[in-house]
């Protein structure tokens, strides 16, 4: 396939030659053949010429759920990857959130095979423990060899500290990444939302910030003892940021992420009891949001994830306390981040993460494989169901103003165009 991108502005802070410059880009058979000005289109080339067309290296999301196998009514792998491509993502790290859970090498092989042939690459996480029960380590080494990029009991804390210790020690033998969800379940109890003024006013059971911070503190203490690589997904409090910053100063191999909605919204939106705002970790306070945004900018928080969690309507259109946790987020990630950060910061956030998980990093140069995202950063719009490509529609961003639209993606000698 031949593609000619006309007069595109490149956003790529690591390229002194091309950053913020307008160029034509000729792509032949999935390879960037030429970068220049006023390139003539070869015969039968697909020409993309759009006002205010911007391009960056392809985006990656470090934590999305689909559903297949077992929960295909929520989302299939095919539609999930198509949604990711439409949303600008050329790589997605897949959370272990299916039935059965992926806790063996054969499960990882199934997921890798199901993702073949798509524009967006799938990189599965395997479960840390068998059946996600938190009791027995799963086949970590075999799953790593099958293509797992890390090990995580999705949204379940490793309550047994000795199990986390053993996992970190064992995974060092093959450079494995261990993920630990930051919540002490004994402190969290039956809480549904952030514990504070809003939860008291609404009569909802709260999850105190301490539930997260105790777990983070414990995990970092264990990491300091064992060594190894620990990733703490979706932190949500200001003091978690401080704990992780201090650990990094000590030289510990710890990274962390935050969900985009924990940057975008606070618990004040809960007053309408809208179940789409029920997420885990819960929406916190404006103080937490400010500190989390600051930590993304200074690099203490390594990644921002959509934390994309499709849920069918029966799990959301119920009383708030009975609703499941989760929101979809792939379709709204760019528009939300672009409201909170500068364009250059937004693109840096969306392209971070591959090196940590051992994923090939794309390049922008002649002769490199074309792995690109096309977008217009300027339009502001109200996010509605018309913008949702997921099978499930449980979006926390419905009705909110976002900025910037994805125009297309190019990867694996395929192109997806939204214009």
Coordinates of C-alpha atoms in Angstrom, one line a residue:
X1 CA 0.0 0.0 0.0
X2 CA 1.3 3.4 -1.0
X3 CA 0.3 6.4 1.2
X4 CA 1.3 10.1 0.8
X5 CA 0.7 12.4 3.8
X6 CA 0.7 16.0 2.6
X7 CA 2.0 18.9 4.6
X8 CA 1.8 17.3 8.0
X9 CA 3.3 18.9 11.1
X10 CA 5.4 16.4 13.1
X11 CA 5.2 16.3 16.9
X12 CA 8.3 14.4 18.0
X13 CA 10.3 16.2 20.7
X14 CA 13.3 13.8 20.3
X15 CA 13.8 14.8 16.6
X16 CA 15.7 18.0 16.2
X17 CA 15.4 17.7 12.5
X18 CA 11.7 17.3 12.1
X19 CA 10.0 18.4 15.4
X20 CA 7.2 21.0 14.7
X21 CA 8.2 21.1 11.0
X22 CA 5.8 20.6 8.1
X23 CA 6.7 17.8 5.7
X24 CA 5.3 15.4 3.1
X25 CA 5.7 11.7 4.1
X26 CA 5.7 8.9 1.5
X27 CA 5.0 5.4 2.8
X28 CA 5.4 2.4 0.6
X29 CA 4.6 -1.1 1.7
X30 CA 4.6 -0.1 5.3
X31 CA 8.0 1.7 5.2
X32 CA 8.7 5.4 5.4
X33 CA 10.3 5.8 2.0
X34 CA 10.7 9.6 1.8
X35 CA 10.3 12.7 4.1
X36 CA 10.5 16.0 2.2
X37 CA 8.6 19.0 0.8
X38 CA 6.3 18.7 -2.1
X39 CA 6.7 15.0 -2.8
X40 CA 4.9 13.8 -6.0
X41 CA 2.4 11.1 -5.4
X42 CA 3.2 7.8 -7.1
X43 CA 0.4 6.1 -9.1
X44 CA -2.4 4.6 -7.1
X45 CA -1.2 6.1 -3.9
X46 CA -3.7 7.1 -1.2
X47 CA -3.2 10.8 -0.6
X48 CA -4.2 12.2 2.8
X49 CA -4.4 16.0 2.7
X50 CA -6.2 17.6 5.6
X51 CA -6.2 21.0 7.1
X52 CA -4.2 21.2 10.3
X53 CA -3.0 17.6 9.9
X54 CA -0.5 16.6 12.6
X55 CA 1.5 13.3 13.0
X56 CA 3.4 11.6 15.8
X57 CA 4.8 8.2 16.4
X58 CA 2.1 5.7 17.1
X59 CA 0.5 5.9 20.6
X60 CA 0.6 3.1 23.2
X61 CA -1.9 2.5 26.1
X62 CA -0.4 0.6 29.0
X63 CA -3.6 -0.9 30.4
X64 CA -6.7 -1.8 28.5
X65 CA -9.3 -4.5 29.0
X66 CA -11.4 -6.1 26.4
X67 CA -13.4 -9.2 27.6
X68 CA -12.7 -12.0 25.2
X69 CA -12.5 -14.8 26.0
X70 CA -15.5 -15.2 28.2
X71 CA -17.0 -11.7 28.2
X72 CA -17.4 -11.1 24.5
X73 CA -20.6 -9.2 25.2
X74 CA -18.5 -6.5 26.8
X75 CA -15.9 -6.4 24.0
X76 CA -14.2 -8.7 21.5
X77 CA -10.5 -8.6 20.8
X78 CA -11.2 -7.7 17.2
X79 CA -13.5 -4.8 18.0
X80 CA -11.2 -3.7 20.9
X81 CA -8.2 -3.5 18.6
X82 CA -10.3 -1.7 15.9
X83 CA -11.4 0.8 18.6
X84 CA -7.8 1.3 19.7
X85 CA -6.8 2.0 16.1
X86 CA -9.6 4.4 15.6
X87 CA -8.5 6.1 18.9
X88 CA -4.9 6.6 17.7
X89 CA -3.2 3.6 19.5
X90 CA -0.9 1.4 17.5
X91 CA 0.0 -0.7 20.6
X92 CA -2.1 -1.8 23.6
X93 CA -1.0 -3.7 26.7
X94 CA -3.9 -6.0 27.5
X95 CA -5.0 -6.4 31.1
X96 CA -5.8 -9.9 32.3
X97 CA -9.5 -9.3 32.7
X98 CA -11.3 -12.2 31.0
X99 CA -12.7 -15.6 31.8
X100 CA -10.8 -17.8 32.1
X101 CA -8.0 -15.5 33.3
X102 CA -4.7 -15.9 31.3
X103 CA -2.4 -17.7 33.8
X104 CA -0.6 -20.1 31.5
X105 CA 1.5 -19.9 28.4
X106 CA -1.3 -21.4 26.2
X107 CA -3.6 -18.5 27.3
X108 CA -1.0 -16.0 26.2
X109 CA -0.5 -17.7 22.9
X110 CA -4.3 -17.6 22.4
X111 CA -4.3 -13.8 23.0
X112 CA -1.3 -13.2 20.8
X113 CA -2.8 -15.2 17.9
X114 CA -6.2 -13.5 18.3
X115 CA -4.4 -10.1 17.8
X116 CA -2.5 -11.1 14.7
X117 CA -3.3 -9.3 11.4
X118 CA -4.6 -6.1 13.1
X119 CA -3.2 -2.6 12.7
X120 CA -2.9 -2.3 16.5
X121 CA -0.5 -4.7 18.2
X122 CA -1.6 -6.5 21.3
X123 CA 0.8 -7.1 24.2
X124 CA -0.9 -9.3 26.9
X125 CA -0.2 -9.2 30.6
X126 CA -0.4 -12.6 32.3
X127 CA -1.9 -13.2 35.8
X128 CA 0.5 -13.1 38.6
X129 CA -1.3 -15.9 40.5
X130 CA -3.3 -19.0 39.4
X131 CA -6.9 -17.9 38.7
X132 CA -6.0 -14.5 40.2
X133 CA -6.7 -16.0 43.6
X134 CA -3.6 -14.4 45.2
X135 CA -2.3 -17.7 46.6
X136 CA -0.1 -19.5 44.1
X137 CA 2.3 -17.9 41.5
X138 CA 1.2 -18.7 38.0
X139 CA 3.6 -19.9 35.2
X140 CA 5.5 -16.6 35.0
X141 CA 8.5 -17.9 33.1
X142 CA 6.5 -19.8 30.5
X143 CA 4.1 -16.9 30.0
X144 CA 7.1 -14.6 29.5
X145 CA 8.4 -16.9 26.8
X146 CA 5.0 -17.0 25.2
X147 CA 4.9 -13.2 24.9
X148 CA 3.6 -11.8 28.2
X149 CA 5.0 -8.4 29.0
X150 CA 4.3 -8.5 32.7
X151 CA 2.3 -10.2 35.5
X152 CA -0.7 -8.7 37.2
X153 CA -3.8 -9.7 39.1
X154 CA -6.0 -7.0 37.5
X155 CA -7.5 -4.7 40.2
X156 CA -6.7 -7.2 42.9
X157 CA -4.1 -6.3 45.5
X158 CA -1.4 -8.8 46.4
X159 CA -2.5 -9.1 49.9
X160 CA 0.2 -11.7 50.9
X161 CA 3.5 -9.8 51.3
X162 CA 5.5 -13.0 51.0
X163 CA 4.0 -13.8 47.7
X164 CA 5.0 -10.4 46.3
X165 CA 8.5 -11.0 47.7
X166 CA 8.9 -14.3 46.0
X167 CA 7.4 -13.0 42.8
X168 CA 9.9 -10.1 42.6
X169 CA 12.8 -12.4 43.4
X170 CA 11.8 -15.1 40.9
X171 CA 11.0 -12.7 38.1
X172 CA 14.5 -11.2 38.2
X173 CA 15.8 -14.4 36.7
X174 CA 14.2 -13.5 33.3
X175 CA 13.9 -9.7 33.6
X176 CA 10.1 -10.0 34.4
X177 CA 7.9 -7.1 35.4
X178 CA 5.6 -7.6 38.4
X179 CA 2.6 -5.4 38.8
X180 CA 0.8 -4.8 42.1
X181 CA -2.5 -3.0 42.4
X182 CA -2.3 -0.3 45.1
X183 CA -5.1 -1.0 47.6
X184 CA -5.1 -2.5 51.0
X185 CA -8.4 -4.4 50.9
X186 CA -8.7 -4.6 54.7
X187 CA -8.6 -0.8 54.9
X188 CA -10.8 -0.3 51.8
X189 CA -13.4 -2.6 53.2
X190 CA -16.8 -2.2 51.4
X191 CA -16.0 1.3 50.3
X192 CA -17.3 2.5 46.9
X193 CA -15.9 6.0 46.5
X194 CA -13.2 8.3 48.0
X195 CA -13.6 8.7 51.7
X196 CA -14.1 12.4 52.4
X197 CA -16.6 15.2 52.5
X198 CA -18.5 14.1 49.4
X199 CA -18.9 10.4 50.6
X200 CA -20.2 11.7 53.9
X201 CA -22.6 14.1 52.3
X202 CA -23.9 11.4 49.9
X203 CA -24.0 8.6 52.5
X204 CA -21.7 6.4 50.5
X205 CA -19.1 4.1 52.0
X206 CA -15.6 5.5 51.5
X207 CA -12.2 4.1 50.5
X208 CA -9.6 6.2 52.4
X209 CA -6.5 7.4 50.6
X210 CA -4.6 5.5 53.3
X211 CA -5.8 2.2 51.8
X212 CA -3.7 3.0 48.7
X213 CA -0.8 4.6 50.5
X214 CA -0.3 1.7 52.9
X215 CA -0.1 -0.8 50.1
X216 CA 2.3 1.4 48.1
X217 CA 4.5 1.8 51.1
X218 CA 4.5 -1.9 51.8
X219 CA 5.3 -2.8 48.2
X220 CA 8.1 -0.4 48.0
X221 CA 9.6 -1.7 51.3
X222 CA 9.5 -5.2 49.8
X223 CA 11.0 -4.0 46.5
X224 CA 13.9 -2.4 48.4
X225 CA 14.6 -5.8 50.0
X226 CA 14.2 -8.0 46.9
X227 CA 15.3 -5.8 44.0
X228 CA 13.6 -6.5 40.7
X229 CA 11.1 -4.5 38.6
X230 CA 7.8 -3.3 40.1
X231 CA 5.1 -1.4 38.3
X232 CA 2.3 0.1 40.4
X233 CA -0.7 0.7 38.1
X234 CA -3.3 3.5 38.5
X235 CA -2.2 5.4 41.6
X236 CA -4.7 8.1 42.7
X237 CA -3.4 10.1 45.7
X238 CA -1.0 12.9 46.3
X239 CA 0.9 10.9 49.0
X240 CA 1.3 7.9 46.7
X241 CA 3.2 10.3 44.4
X242 CA 5.5 11.3 47.3
X243 CA 6.2 7.7 48.3
X244 CA 7.1 6.7 44.7
X245 CA 9.2 9.8 44.2
X246 CA 11.3 8.9 47.3
X247 CA 11.7 5.3 46.1
X248 CA 13.0 6.5 42.8
X249 CA 15.5 8.8 44.5
X250 CA 16.8 5.7 46.3
X251 CA 17.4 4.0 42.9
X252 CA 14.6 1.4 43.1
X253 CA 13.3 0.0 39.8
X254 CA 9.7 1.2 40.4
X255 CA 7.4 2.7 37.8
X256 CA 3.7 3.7 38.1
X257 CA 0.8 4.9 36.0
X258 CA -2.4 7.0 36.6
X259 CA -5.7 6.6 34.9
X260 CA -6.6 9.6 32.7
X261 CA -10.0 9.9 34.5
X262 CA -8.2 10.4 37.8
X263 CA -6.5 13.4 36.3
X264 CA -9.7 14.7 34.7
X265 CA -12.4 14.4 37.4
X266 CA -12.8 14.6 41.1
X267 CA -15.3 13.0 43.5
X268 CA -17.4 16.1 43.3
X269 CA -19.1 14.7 40.2
X270 CA -20.6 11.9 42.2
X271 CA -23.5 14.0 43.5
X272 CA -25.7 12.7 40.7
X273 CA -25.0 9.1 41.6
X274 CA -24.0 8.4 38.0
X275 CA -22.6 4.9 38.0
X276 CA -20.2 5.6 35.1
X277 CA -18.2 7.6 37.7
X278 CA -17.7 4.5 39.8
X279 CA -14.1 3.5 39.1
X280 CA -11.3 1.8 41.0
X281 CA -9.3 3.5 42.4
X282 CA -12.0 6.0 43.0
X283 CA -12.1 9.6 41.9
X284 CA -10.2 11.6 44.5
X285 CA -10.0 15.3 45.4
X286 CA -8.9 18.4 43.5
X287 CA -5.7 18.4 45.6
X288 CA -4.9 14.8 44.4
X289 CA -5.7 15.8 40.8
X290 CA -3.3 18.7 40.9
X291 CA -0.5 16.6 42.4
X292 CA -1.0 13.8 40.0
X293 CA -0.9 16.1 37.0
X294 CA 2.3 17.7 38.4
X295 CA 3.8 14.2 38.8
X296 CA 3.0 13.3 35.2
X297 CA 4.8 16.4 34.0
X298 CA 7.9 15.9 36.1
X299 CA 8.1 12.2 35.3
X300 CA 7.4 10.7 38.8
X301 CA 4.3 9.2 37.2
X302 CA 5.7 7.3 34.2
X303 CA 2.5 6.6 32.2
X304 CA -1.1 7.7 31.8
X305 CA -3.4 4.9 30.9
X306 CA -7.0 4.9 29.6
X307 CA -7.7 2.1 32.1
X308 CA -10.2 1.1 29.4
X309 CA -12.8 -1.3 31.1
X310 CA -15.8 -2.1 29.0
X311 CA -18.9 -3.3 31.0
X312 CA -22.3 -4.2 29.5
X313 CA -25.3 -2.2 30.5
X314 CA -26.6 -4.7 33.1
X315 CA -23.5 -4.1 35.2
X316 CA -23.8 -0.3 35.2
X317 CA -27.4 0.7 35.0
X318 CA -28.1 -0.3 38.6
X319 CA -27.9 1.5 41.9
X320 CA -24.6 3.1 42.4
X321 CA -23.5 0.8 45.2
X322 CA -24.3 -2.3 43.2
X323 CA -22.7 -1.1 39.9
X324 CA -19.3 -2.6 38.8
X325 CA -16.2 -0.5 38.7
X326 CA -14.9 0.8 35.4
X327 CA -15.1 3.1 32.5
X328 CA -14.0 2.9 28.9
X329 CA -11.4 5.4 27.9
X330 CA -9.5 4.7 24.6
X331 CA -11.8 6.9 22.5
X332 CA -11.5 9.8 24.9
X333 CA -7.9 9.6 26.0
X334 CA -6.4 12.1 23.5
X335 CA -9.2 14.6 23.9
X336 CA -9.0 14.5 27.7
X337 CA -5.2 14.7 27.9
X338 CA -5.1 17.5 25.4
X339 CA -7.4 19.5 27.7
X340 CA -5.0 19.1 30.6
X341 CA -1.5 19.3 29.0
X342 CA 0.2 21.1 26.2
X343 CA 0.2 19.3 22.9
X344 CA 3.8 18.4 23.1
X345 CA 3.3 17.0 26.7
X346 CA 0.2 15.1 25.5
X347 CA 2.1 13.4 22.7
X348 CA 5.0 12.6 24.9
X349 CA 2.6 11.0 27.4
X350 CA 0.9 8.9 24.7
X351 CA 4.2 7.6 23.2
X352 CA 5.8 6.6 26.6
X353 CA 6.1 3.1 27.9
X354 CA 7.4 0.7 25.2
X355 CA 10.9 0.4 26.6
X356 CA 9.7 -0.6 30.1
X357 CA 7.7 -3.5 28.7
X358 CA 10.2 -4.6 26.1
X359 CA 8.2 -3.5 23.1
X360 CA 9.9 -2.3 19.9
X361 CA 10.1 1.5 19.8
X362 CA 9.1 3.0 16.4
X363 CA 11.4 5.5 14.7
X364 CA 10.7 8.4 12.4
X365 CA 13.2 8.3 9.6
X366 CA 13.5 7.1 6.0
X367 CA 13.7 3.3 5.9
X368 CA 11.8 2.8 9.2
X369 CA 8.5 1.0 9.6
X370 CA 5.7 3.4 9.5
X371 CA 4.0 3.5 12.9
X372 CA 2.2 6.8 13.0
X373 CA -0.9 8.5 14.5
X374 CA -2.6 11.3 12.6
X375 CA -4.6 14.0 14.5
X376 CA -5.9 17.5 14.6
X377 CA -5.2 19.0 18.1
X378 CA -7.6 22.0 17.9
X379 CA -11.3 21.1 17.7
X380 CA -13.3 21.2 20.9
X381 CA -16.4 19.1 21.2
X382 CA -18.8 17.4 23.6
X383 CA -18.1 13.7 23.9
X384 CA -21.2 11.7 23.1
X385 CA -22.1 8.1 22.4
X386 CA -21.5 8.9 18.7
X387 CA -17.8 9.0 19.5
X388 CA -17.8 5.5 21.1
X389 CA -16.6 2.6 19.0
X390 CA -16.6 0.1 21.9
X391 CA -19.4 -2.5 22.2
X392 CA -19.9 -1.2 25.8
X393 CA -20.8 2.5 26.3
X394 CA -19.9 3.0 30.0
X395 CA -17.9 6.2 29.5
X396 CA -17.1 8.5 32.4
X397 CA -16.4 11.2 29.8
X398 CA -20.0 11.4 28.3
X399 CA -21.2 15.0 28.2
X400 CA -17.7 16.5 28.9
X401 CA -15.8 18.9 26.6
X402 CA -12.7 17.3 25.0
X403 CA -10.1 18.9 22.7
X404 CA -8.5 17.3 19.7
X405 CA -9.6 14.5 17.3
X406 CA -7.8 11.5 16.0
X407 CA -7.8 11.4 12.2
X408 CA -6.1 8.0 11.6
X409 CA -3.4 5.5 12.4
X410 CA -0.8 3.7 10.2
X411 CA 1.0 0.6 11.3
X412 CA 1.7 -3.0 10.1
X413 CA 1.3 -1.8 6.5
X414 CA -2.4 -1.0 7.3
X415 CA -4.2 2.3 7.6
X416 CA -7.3 3.4 9.5
X417 CA -8.7 6.7 8.6
X418 CA -11.5 8.6 10.4
X419 CA -11.8 11.3 7.8

